[in-house]
Short mmCIF file of C-alpha atoms and ligand atoms in Angstrom, two decimals:
data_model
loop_
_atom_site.label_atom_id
_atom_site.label_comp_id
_atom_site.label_asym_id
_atom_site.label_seq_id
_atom_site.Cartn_x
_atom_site.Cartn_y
_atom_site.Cartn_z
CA UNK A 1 -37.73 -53.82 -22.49
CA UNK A 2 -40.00 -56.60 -21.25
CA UNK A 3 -43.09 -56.32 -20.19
CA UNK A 4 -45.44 -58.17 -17.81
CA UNK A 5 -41.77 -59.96 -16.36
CA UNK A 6 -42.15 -62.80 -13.87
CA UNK A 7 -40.99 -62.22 -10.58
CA UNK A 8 -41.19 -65.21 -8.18
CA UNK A 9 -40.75 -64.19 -4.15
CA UNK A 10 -39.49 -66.61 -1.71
CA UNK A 11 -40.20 -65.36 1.83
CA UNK A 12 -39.72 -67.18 5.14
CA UNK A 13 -41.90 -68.94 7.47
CA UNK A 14 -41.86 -66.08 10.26
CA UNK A 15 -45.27 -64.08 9.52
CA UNK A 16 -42.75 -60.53 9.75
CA UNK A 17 -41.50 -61.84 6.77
CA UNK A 18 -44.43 -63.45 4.26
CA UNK A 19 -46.90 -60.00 5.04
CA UNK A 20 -44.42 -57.59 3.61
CA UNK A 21 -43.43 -60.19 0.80
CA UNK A 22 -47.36 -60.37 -0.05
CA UNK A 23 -47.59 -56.41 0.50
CA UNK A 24 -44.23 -56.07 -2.34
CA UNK A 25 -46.05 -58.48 -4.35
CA UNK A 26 -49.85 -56.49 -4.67
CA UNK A 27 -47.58 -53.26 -5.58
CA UNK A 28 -46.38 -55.07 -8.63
CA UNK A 29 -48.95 -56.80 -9.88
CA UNK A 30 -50.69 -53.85 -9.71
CA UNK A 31 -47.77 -52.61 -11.86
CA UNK A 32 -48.48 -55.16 -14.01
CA UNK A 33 -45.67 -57.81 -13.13
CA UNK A 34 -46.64 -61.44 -12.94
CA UNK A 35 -45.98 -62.60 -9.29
CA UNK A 36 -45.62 -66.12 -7.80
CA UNK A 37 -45.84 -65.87 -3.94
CA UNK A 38 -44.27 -69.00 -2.68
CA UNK A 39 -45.25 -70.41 0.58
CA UNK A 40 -47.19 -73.31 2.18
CA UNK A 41 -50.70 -74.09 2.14
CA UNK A 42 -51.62 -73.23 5.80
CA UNK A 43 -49.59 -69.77 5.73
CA UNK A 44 -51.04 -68.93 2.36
CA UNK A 45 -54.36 -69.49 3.78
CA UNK A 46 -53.50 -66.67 6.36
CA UNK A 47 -52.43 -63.99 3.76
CA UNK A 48 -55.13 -61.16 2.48
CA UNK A 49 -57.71 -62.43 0.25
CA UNK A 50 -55.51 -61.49 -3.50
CA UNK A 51 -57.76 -58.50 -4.49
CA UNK A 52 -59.96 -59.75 -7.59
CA UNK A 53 -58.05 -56.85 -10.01
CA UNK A 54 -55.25 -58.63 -9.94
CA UNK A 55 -55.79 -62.12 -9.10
CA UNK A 56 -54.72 -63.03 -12.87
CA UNK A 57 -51.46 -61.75 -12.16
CA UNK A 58 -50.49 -62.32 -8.23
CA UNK A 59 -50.82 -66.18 -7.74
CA UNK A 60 -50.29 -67.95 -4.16
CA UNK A 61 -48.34 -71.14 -5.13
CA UNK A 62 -48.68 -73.44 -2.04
CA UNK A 63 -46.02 -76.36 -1.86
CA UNK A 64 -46.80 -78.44 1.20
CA UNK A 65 -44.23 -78.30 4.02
CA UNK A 66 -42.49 -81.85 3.38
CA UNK A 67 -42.37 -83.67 6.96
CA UNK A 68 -39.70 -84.35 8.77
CA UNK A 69 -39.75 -88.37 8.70
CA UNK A 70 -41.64 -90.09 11.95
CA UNK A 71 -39.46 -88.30 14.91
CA UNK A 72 -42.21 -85.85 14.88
CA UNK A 73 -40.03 -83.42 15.20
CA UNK A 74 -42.78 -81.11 14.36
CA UNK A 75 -46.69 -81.58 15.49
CA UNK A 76 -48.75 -81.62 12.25
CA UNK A 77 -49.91 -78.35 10.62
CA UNK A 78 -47.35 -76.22 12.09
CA UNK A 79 -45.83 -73.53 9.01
CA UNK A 80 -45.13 -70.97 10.85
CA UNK A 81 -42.94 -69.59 14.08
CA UNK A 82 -46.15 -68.30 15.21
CA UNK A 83 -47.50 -71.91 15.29
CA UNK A 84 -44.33 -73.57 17.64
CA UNK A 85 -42.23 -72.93 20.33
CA UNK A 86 -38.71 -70.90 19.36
CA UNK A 87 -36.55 -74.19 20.45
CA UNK A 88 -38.44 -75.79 17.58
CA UNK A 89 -37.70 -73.42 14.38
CA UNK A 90 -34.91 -75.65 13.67
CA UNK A 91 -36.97 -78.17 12.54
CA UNK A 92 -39.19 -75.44 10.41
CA UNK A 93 -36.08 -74.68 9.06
CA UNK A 94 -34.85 -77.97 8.13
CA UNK A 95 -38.63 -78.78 6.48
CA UNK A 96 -38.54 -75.63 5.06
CA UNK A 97 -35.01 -76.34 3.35
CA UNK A 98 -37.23 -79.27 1.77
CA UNK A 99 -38.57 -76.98 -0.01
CA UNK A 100 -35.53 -76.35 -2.29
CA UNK A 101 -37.10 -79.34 -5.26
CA UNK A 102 -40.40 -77.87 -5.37
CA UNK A 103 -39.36 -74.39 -6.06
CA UNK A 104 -36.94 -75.75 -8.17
CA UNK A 105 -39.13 -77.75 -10.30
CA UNK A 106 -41.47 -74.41 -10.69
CA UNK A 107 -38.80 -72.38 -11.73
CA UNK A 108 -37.94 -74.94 -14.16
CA UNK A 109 -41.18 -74.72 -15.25
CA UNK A 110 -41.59 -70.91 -15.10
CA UNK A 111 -38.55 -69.59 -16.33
CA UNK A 112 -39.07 -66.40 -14.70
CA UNK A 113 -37.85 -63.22 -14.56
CA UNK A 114 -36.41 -62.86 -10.73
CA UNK A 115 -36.47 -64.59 -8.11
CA UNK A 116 -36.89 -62.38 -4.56
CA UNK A 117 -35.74 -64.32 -1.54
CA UNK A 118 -35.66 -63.70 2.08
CA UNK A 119 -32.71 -64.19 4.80
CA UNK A 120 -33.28 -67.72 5.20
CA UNK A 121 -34.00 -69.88 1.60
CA UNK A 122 -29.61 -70.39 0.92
CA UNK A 123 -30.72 -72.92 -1.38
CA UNK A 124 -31.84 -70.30 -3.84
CA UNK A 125 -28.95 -69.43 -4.90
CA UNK A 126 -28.41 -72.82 -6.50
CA UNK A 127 -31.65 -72.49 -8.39
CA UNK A 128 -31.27 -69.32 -9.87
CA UNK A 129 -27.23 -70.28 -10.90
CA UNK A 130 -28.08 -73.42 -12.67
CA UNK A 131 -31.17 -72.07 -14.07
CA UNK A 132 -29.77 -68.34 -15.25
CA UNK A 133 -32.59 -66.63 -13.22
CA UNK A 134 -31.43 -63.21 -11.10
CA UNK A 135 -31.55 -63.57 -7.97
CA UNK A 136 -32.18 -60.33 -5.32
CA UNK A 137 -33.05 -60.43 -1.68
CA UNK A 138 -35.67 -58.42 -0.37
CA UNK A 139 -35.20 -57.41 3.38
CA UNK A 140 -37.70 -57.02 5.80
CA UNK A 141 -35.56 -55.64 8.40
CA UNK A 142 -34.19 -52.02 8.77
CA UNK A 143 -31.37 -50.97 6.88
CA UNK A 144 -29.23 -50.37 10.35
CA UNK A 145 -30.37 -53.73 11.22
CA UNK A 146 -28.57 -55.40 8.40
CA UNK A 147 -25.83 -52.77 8.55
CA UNK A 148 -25.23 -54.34 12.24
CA UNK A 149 -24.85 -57.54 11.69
CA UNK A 150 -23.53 -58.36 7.54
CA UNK A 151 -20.29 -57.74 7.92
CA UNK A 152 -18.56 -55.70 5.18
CA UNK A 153 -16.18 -58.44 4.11
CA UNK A 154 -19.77 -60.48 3.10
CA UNK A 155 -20.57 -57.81 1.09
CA UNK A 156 -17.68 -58.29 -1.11
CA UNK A 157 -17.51 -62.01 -1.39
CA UNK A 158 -15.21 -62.80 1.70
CA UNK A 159 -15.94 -64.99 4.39
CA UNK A 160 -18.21 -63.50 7.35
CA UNK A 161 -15.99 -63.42 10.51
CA UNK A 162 -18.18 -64.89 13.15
CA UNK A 163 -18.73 -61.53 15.83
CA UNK A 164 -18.35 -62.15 19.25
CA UNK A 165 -21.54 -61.89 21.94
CA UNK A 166 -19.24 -59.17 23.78
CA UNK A 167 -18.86 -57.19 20.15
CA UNK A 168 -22.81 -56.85 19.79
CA UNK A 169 -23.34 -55.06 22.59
CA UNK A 170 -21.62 -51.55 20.98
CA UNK A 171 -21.43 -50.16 17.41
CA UNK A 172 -19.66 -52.10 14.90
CA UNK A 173 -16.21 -50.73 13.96
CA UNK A 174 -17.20 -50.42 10.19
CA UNK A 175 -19.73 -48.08 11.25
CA UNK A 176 -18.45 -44.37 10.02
CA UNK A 177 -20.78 -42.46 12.17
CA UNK A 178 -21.66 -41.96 15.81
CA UNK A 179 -24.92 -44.81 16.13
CA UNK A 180 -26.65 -45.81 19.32
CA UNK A 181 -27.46 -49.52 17.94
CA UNK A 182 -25.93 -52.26 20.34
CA UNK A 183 -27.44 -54.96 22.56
CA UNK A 184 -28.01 -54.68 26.22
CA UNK A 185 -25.63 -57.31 27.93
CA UNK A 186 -28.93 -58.97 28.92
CA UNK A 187 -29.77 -60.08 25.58
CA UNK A 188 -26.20 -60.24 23.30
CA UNK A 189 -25.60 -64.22 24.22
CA UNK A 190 -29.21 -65.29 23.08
CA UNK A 191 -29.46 -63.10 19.76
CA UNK A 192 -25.28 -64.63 18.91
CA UNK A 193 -26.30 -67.77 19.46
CA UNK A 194 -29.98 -67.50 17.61
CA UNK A 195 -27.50 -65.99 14.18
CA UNK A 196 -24.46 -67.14 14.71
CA UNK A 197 -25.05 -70.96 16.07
CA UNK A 198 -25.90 -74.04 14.20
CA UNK A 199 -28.58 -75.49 14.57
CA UNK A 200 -30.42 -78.86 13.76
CA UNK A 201 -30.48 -77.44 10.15
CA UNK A 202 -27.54 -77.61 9.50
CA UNK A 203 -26.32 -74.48 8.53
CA UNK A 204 -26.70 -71.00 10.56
CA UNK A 205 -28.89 -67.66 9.83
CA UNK A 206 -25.38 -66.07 9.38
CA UNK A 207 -24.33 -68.25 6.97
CA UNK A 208 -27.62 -68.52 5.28
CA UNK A 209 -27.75 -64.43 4.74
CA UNK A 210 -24.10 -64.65 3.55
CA UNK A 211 -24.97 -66.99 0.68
CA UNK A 212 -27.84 -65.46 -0.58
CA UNK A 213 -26.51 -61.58 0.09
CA UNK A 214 -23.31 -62.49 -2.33
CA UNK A 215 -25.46 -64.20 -4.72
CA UNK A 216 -27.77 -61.15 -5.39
CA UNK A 217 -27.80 -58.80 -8.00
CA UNK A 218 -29.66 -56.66 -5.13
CA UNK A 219 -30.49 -55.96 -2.03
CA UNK A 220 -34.38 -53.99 -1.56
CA UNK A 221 -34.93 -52.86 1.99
CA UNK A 222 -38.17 -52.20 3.34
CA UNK A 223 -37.27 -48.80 4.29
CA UNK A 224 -37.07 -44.99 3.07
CA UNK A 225 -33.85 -42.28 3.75
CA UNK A 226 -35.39 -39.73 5.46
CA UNK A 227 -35.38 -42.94 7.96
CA UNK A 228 -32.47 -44.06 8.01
CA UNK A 229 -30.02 -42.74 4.84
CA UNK A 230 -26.97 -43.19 7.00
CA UNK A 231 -27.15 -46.74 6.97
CA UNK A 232 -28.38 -47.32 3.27
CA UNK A 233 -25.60 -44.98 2.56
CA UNK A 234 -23.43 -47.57 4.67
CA UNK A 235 -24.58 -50.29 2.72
CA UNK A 236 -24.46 -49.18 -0.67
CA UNK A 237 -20.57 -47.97 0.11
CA UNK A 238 -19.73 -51.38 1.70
CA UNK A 239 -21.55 -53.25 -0.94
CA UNK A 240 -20.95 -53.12 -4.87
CA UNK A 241 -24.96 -53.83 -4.21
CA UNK A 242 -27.50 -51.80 -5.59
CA UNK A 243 -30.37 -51.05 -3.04
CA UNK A 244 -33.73 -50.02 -3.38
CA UNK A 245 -35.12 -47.53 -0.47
CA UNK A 246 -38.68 -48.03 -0.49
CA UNK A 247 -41.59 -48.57 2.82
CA UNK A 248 -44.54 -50.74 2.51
CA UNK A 249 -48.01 -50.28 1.14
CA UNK A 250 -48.71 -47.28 3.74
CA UNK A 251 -52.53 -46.99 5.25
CA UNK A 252 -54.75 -43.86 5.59
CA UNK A 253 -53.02 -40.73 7.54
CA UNK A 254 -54.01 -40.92 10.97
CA UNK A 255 -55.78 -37.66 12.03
CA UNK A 256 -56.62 -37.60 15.55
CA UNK A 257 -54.53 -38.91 18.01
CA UNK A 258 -56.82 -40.40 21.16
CA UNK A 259 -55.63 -42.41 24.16
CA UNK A 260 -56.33 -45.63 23.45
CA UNK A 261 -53.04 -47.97 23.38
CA UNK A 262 -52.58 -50.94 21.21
CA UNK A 263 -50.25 -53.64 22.53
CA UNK A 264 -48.69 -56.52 20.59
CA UNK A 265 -45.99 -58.82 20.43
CA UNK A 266 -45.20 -59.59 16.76
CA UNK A 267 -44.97 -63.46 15.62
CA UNK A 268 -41.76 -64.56 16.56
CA UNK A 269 -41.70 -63.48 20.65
CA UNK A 270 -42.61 -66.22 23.04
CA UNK A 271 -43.71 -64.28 26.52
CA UNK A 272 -42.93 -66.04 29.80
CA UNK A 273 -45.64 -66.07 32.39
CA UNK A 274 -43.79 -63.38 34.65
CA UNK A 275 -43.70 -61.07 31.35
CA UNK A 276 -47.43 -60.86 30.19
CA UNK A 277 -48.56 -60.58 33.57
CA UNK A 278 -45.87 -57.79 34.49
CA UNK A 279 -47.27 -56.45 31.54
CA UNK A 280 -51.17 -56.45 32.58
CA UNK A 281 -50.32 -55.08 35.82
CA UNK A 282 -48.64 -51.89 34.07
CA UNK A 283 -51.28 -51.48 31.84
CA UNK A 284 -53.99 -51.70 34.53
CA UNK A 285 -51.72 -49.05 36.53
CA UNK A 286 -51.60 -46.72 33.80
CA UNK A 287 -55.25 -46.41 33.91
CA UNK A 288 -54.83 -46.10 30.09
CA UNK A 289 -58.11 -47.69 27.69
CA UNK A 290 -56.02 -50.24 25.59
CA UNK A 291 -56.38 -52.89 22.82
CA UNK A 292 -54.39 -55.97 23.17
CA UNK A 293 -53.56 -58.65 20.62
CA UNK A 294 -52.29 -61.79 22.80
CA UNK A 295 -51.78 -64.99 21.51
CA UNK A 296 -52.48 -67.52 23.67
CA UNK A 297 -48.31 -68.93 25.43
CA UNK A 298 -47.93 -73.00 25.06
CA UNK A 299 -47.20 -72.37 29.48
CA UNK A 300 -51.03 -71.24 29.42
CA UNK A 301 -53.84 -73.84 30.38
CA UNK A 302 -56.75 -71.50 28.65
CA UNK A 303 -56.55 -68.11 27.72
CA UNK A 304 -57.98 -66.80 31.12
CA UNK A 305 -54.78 -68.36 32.47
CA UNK A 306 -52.66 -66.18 30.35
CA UNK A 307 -53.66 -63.22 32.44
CA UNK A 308 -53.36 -62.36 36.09
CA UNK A 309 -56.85 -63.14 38.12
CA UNK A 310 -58.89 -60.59 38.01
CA UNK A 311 -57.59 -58.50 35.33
CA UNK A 312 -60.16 -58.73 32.60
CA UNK A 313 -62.89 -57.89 35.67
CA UNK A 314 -61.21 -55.25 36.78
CA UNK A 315 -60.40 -53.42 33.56
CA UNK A 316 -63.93 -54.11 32.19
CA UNK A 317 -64.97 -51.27 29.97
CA UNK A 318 -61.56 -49.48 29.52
CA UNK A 319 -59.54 -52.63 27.95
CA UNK A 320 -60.09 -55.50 25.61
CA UNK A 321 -57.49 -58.13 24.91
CA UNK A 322 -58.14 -60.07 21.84
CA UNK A 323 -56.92 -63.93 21.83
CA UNK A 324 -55.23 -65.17 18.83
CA UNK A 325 -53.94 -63.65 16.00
CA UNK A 326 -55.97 -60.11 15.23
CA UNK A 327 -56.02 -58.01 12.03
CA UNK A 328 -52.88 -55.60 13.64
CA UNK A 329 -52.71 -53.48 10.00
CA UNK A 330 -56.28 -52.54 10.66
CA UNK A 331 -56.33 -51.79 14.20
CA UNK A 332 -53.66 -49.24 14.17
CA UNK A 333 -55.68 -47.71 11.07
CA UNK A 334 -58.59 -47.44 13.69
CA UNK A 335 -59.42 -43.24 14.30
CA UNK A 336 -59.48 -44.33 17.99
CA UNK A 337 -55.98 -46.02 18.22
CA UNK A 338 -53.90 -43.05 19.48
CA UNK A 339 -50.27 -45.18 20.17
CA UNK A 340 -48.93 -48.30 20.44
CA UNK A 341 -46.61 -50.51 22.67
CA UNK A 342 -44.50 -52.82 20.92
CA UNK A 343 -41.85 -55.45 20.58
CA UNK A 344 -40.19 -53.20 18.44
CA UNK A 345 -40.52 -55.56 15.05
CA UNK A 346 -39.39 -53.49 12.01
CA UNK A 347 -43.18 -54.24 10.38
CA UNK A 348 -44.81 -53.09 13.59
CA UNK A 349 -42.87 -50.26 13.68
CA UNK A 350 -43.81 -49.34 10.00
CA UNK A 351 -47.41 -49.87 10.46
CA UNK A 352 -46.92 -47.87 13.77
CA UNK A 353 -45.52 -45.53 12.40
CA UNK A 354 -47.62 -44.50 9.25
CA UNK A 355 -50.45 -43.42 10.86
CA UNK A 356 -48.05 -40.93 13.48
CA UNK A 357 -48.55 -43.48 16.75
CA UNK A 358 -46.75 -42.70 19.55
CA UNK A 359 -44.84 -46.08 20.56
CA UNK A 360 -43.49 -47.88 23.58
CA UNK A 361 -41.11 -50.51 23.05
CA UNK A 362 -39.80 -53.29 25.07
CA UNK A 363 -37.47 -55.26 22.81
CA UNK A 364 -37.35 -58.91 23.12
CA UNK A 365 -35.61 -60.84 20.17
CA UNK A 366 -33.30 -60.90 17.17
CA UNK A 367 -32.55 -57.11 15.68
CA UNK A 368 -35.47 -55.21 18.17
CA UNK A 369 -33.20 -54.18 20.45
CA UNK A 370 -31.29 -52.41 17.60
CA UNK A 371 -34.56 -50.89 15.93
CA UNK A 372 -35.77 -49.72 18.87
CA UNK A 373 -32.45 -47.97 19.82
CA UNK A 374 -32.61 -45.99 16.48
CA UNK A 375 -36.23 -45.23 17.10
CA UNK A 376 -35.51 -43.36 20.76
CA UNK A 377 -32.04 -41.99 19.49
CA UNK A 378 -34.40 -40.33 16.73
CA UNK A 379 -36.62 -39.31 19.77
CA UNK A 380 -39.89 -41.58 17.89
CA UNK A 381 -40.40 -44.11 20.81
CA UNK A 382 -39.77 -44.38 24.87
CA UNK A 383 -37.97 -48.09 25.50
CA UNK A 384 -39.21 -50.29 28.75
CA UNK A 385 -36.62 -49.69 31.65
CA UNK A 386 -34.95 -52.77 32.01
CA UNK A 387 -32.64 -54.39 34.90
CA UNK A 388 -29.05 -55.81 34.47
CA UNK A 389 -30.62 -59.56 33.92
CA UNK A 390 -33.45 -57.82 31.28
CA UNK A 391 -36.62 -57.92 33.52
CA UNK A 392 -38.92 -54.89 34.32
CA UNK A 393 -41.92 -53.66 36.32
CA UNK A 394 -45.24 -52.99 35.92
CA UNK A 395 -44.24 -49.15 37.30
CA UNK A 396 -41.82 -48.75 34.03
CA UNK A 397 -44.93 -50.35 32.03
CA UNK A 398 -47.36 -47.86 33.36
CA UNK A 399 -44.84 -44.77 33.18
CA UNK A 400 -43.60 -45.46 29.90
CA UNK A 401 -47.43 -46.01 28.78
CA UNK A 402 -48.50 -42.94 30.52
CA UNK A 403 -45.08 -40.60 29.22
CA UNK A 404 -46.49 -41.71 25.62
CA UNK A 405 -49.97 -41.01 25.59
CA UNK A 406 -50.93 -38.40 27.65
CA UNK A 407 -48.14 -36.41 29.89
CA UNK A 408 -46.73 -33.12 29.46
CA UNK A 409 -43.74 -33.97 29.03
CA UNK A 410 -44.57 -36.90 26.48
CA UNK A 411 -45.95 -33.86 23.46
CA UNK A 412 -42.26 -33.96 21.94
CA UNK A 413 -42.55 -37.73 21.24
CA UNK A 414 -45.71 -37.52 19.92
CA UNK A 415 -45.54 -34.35 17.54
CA UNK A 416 -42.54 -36.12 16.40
CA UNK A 417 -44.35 -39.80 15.85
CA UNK A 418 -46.93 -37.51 13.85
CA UNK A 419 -44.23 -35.94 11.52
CA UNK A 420 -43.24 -39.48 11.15
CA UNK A 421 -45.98 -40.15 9.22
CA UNK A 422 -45.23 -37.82 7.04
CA UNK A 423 -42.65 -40.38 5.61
CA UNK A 424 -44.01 -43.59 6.76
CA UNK A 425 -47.73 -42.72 5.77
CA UNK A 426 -47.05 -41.23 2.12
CA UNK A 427 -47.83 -42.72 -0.48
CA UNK A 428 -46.35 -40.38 -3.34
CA UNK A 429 -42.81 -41.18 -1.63
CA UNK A 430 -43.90 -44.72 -1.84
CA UNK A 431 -44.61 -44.84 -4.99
CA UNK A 432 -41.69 -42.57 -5.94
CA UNK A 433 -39.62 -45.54 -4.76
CA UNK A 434 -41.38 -48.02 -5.98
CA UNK A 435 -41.00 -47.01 -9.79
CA UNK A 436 -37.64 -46.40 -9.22
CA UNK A 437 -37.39 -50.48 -7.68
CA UNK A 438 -39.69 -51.10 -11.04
CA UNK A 439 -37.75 -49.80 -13.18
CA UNK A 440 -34.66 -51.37 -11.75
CA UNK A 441 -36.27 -55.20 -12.30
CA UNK A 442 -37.64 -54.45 -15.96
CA UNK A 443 -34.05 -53.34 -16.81
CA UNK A 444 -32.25 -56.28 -15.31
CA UNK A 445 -34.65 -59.26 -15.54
CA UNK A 446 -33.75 -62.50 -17.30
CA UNK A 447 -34.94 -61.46 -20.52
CA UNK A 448 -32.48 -58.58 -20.42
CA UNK A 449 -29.46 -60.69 -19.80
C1 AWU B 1 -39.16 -58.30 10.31
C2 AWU B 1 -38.69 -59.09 11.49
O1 AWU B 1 -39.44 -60.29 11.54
C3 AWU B 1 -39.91 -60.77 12.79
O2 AWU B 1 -41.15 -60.17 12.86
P1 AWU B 1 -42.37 -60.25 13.93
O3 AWU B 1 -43.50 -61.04 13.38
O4 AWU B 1 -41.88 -60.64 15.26
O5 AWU B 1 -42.74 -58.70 14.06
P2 AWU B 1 -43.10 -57.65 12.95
O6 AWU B 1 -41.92 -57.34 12.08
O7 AWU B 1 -43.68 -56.52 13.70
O8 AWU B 1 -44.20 -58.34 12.01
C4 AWU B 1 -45.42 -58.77 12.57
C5 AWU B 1 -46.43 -58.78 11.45
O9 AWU B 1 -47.51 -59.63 11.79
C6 AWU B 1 -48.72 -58.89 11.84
N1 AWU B 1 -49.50 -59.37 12.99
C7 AWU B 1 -48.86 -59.77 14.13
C8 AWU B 1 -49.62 -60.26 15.19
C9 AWU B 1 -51.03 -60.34 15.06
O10 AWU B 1 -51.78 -60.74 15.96
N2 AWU B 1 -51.61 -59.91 13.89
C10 AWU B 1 -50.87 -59.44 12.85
O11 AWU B 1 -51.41 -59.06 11.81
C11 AWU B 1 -48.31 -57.42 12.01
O12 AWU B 1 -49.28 -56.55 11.44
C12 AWU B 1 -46.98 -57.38 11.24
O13 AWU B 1 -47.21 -57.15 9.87
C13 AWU B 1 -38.92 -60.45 13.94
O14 AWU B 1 -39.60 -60.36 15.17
C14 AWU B 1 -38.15 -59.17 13.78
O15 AWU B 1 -38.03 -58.46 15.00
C15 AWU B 1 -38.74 -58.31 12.75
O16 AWU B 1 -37.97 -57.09 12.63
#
């Protein structure tokens, strides 16, 4: 059996994706794996510091985003979603895509054990064919997530019948079970076209997953069964697939739960104007003391312009909103953080969630609408009313807010948020998972081909 195998990970450019990838990669160099965490300069410069124990094993191999000729098509140093407006990910993806010599060249070089790719690289599956390397995706969405939306027939090789905006917004028919996931009418046309349409790249998400999904020896979901076993069990019966359960690296329990809310938006959501300032006003009316991470929107002149007049006056001393991108991991870790709302990302929710937050969601984009469905159908979170055309109030901010973290009738929610972290906070179910995921790669790594 070898030891000290060579596991290179591939994740995407959306900073949902890269933190879990870097989190997966610690846990196995701790393990005692050799891990190359591919990326590009500027978003490796964002990642944790590599922890000095196992900096000879975890290395950050940064392979300059290759620009996209003189259209400009992106402005200089952007490597991330986070850093450009979603009409312009195209062109991330299309630079990105350049990235396919590079990593190619290292593998070459590397001969390594695995290679662990996200959603998006296609082109991996060309590198690890011609150059005899396994290939396995690691997903950084929910298992029901990807249930939703690969399409059994994927799953066995066959071509992925494009769905329909109509057919998102109810349970697929392959689904065996009663499930709440679907898309509000409001939102269905923009998530088809964002996975099912082409764009300047080329070639779609949809057909990008498709590739890599039938190309991998398996799929590891960032995830755990007493979550969600209905859809891993979906998957792995759809699938000739093996899958991993396991959750990320989890943080300390939370003990106490006080009132203070954390809000924040994830790294892919771009808030319009009405949005963050609908959202202010509930927050103010809830009367709640909050934390909010807010990165400054390309429609605001300064960051004071981002909220409405007034606000940061008038909620002096209960509130703080913090510009820019802020250490989310360790403010929910924070004894005084007592809930959370949320655009319902799946690595928000897992932070959330392992130290027994209560959460508010308001879904915006791509598979939150579906994760936040399964969270209130498992009674863990209170969703945002919303109107026909997806818009909502300050009132449904401040009574959703105020339903969370301190009414009466709010105590189910959060007893249940605090047996949640009896899953998503432990760490001997982590690592019970993890060796199992370990001992999968050391038994079907290159060397044991
Ligand atoms: C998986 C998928 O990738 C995307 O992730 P996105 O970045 O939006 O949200 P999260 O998954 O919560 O991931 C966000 C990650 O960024 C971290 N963070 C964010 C803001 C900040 O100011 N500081 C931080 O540290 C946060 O701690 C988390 O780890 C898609 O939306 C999708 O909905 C989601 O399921």
């Amino acid at each position: 059996m070898a030891t000290n195998q060579h596991v290179v990970m591939v994740p995407w450019l959306a900073f949902g994706h890269p933190i879990p990838f870097f989190q997966l990669s610690l846990q196995l160099a701790r393990a005692g794996f050799k891990v190359s965490f591919v990326s590009t300069p500027g978003n490796t410069k964002r990642l944790p510091k590599v922890p000095a124990n196992v900096a000879t094993l975890l290395e950050l191999v940064p392979f300059p985003l290759p620009g996209l000729d003189n259209e400009q098509l992106l402005p200089p140093g952007c490597e991330a979603t986070v850093d450009i407006p979603s009409e312009d990910v195209q062109y991330l993806k299309i630079a990105y895509d350049l990235l396919r010599h590079p990593v190619k060249q290292f593998v070459m070089d590397q001969k390594p054990d695995w290679i662990w790719a996200d959603v998006i690289p296609y082109w991996v599956v060309e590198i690890a064919e011609e150059l005899h390397v396994p290939l396995a995706i690691f997903s950084v969405f929910s298992a029901a997530s990807s249930c939703f939306f690969v399409i059994p027939t994927v799953l066995t090789g066959g071509d992925g019948r494009k769905k329909s905006p109509e057919s998102l917004t109810s349970a697929p028919e392959w689904f065996d079970f009663p499930s709440p996931l679907a898309y509000p009418r409001f939102l269905a046309t923009g998530v088809h076209e964002g996975f099912y349409g082409v764009n300047a790249s080329g070639i779609s998400d949809d057909e990008r997953l498709a590739k890599i999904i039938q190309a991998s020896k398996a799929v590891a979901f960032r995830t755990c069964p007493e979550y969600e076993a209905e859809y891993l069990n979906l998957f792995e019966k759809k699938s000739s697939k093996e899958e991993q359960a396991m959750i990320s690296s989890g943080g300390s329990m939370f003990k106490r739960l006080t009132r203070l809310c954390s809000l924040g938006f994830g790294s892919e959501c771009k808030l319009s104007k009405e949005q963050v300032q609908e959202i202010a006003y509930g927050v103010e009316l809830s009367g709640l003391p909050f934390l909010w991470a807010l990165r400054e929107p390309d429609w605001a002149a300064s960051e004071v312009d981002t909220l409405p007049c007034g606000f940061i006056e008038r909620t002096q001393g209960r509130g703080v909103v913090c510009f820019g991108w802020a250490p989310q991991s360790e403010i929910l870790g924070h004894p005084s953080i007592g809930g959370s709302l949320f655009h319902s990302g799946w690595g928000s929710i897992i932070e959330t969630l392992q130290f027994g937050h209560s959460l508010v969601v308001l879904p915006l984009v791509i598979d939150q609408p579906l994760t936040a469905r399964l969270l209130v159908h498992k009674g863990l979170a209170v969703e945002i009313e919303r109107s026909e055309d997806g818009s909502f109030s300050r009132d449904d901010i401040a009574k959703a807010l105020r339903l969370a973290m301190v009414s009466e009738q709010g105590e189910k929610l959060r007893s249940r948020a605090r047996e949640a972290a009896q899953v998503f906070g432990n760490r001997d179910l982590q690592d019970t998972y993890f060796n199992t995921f370990v001992k999968y790669l050391k038994e079907n790594g290159a060397s044991n081909q």
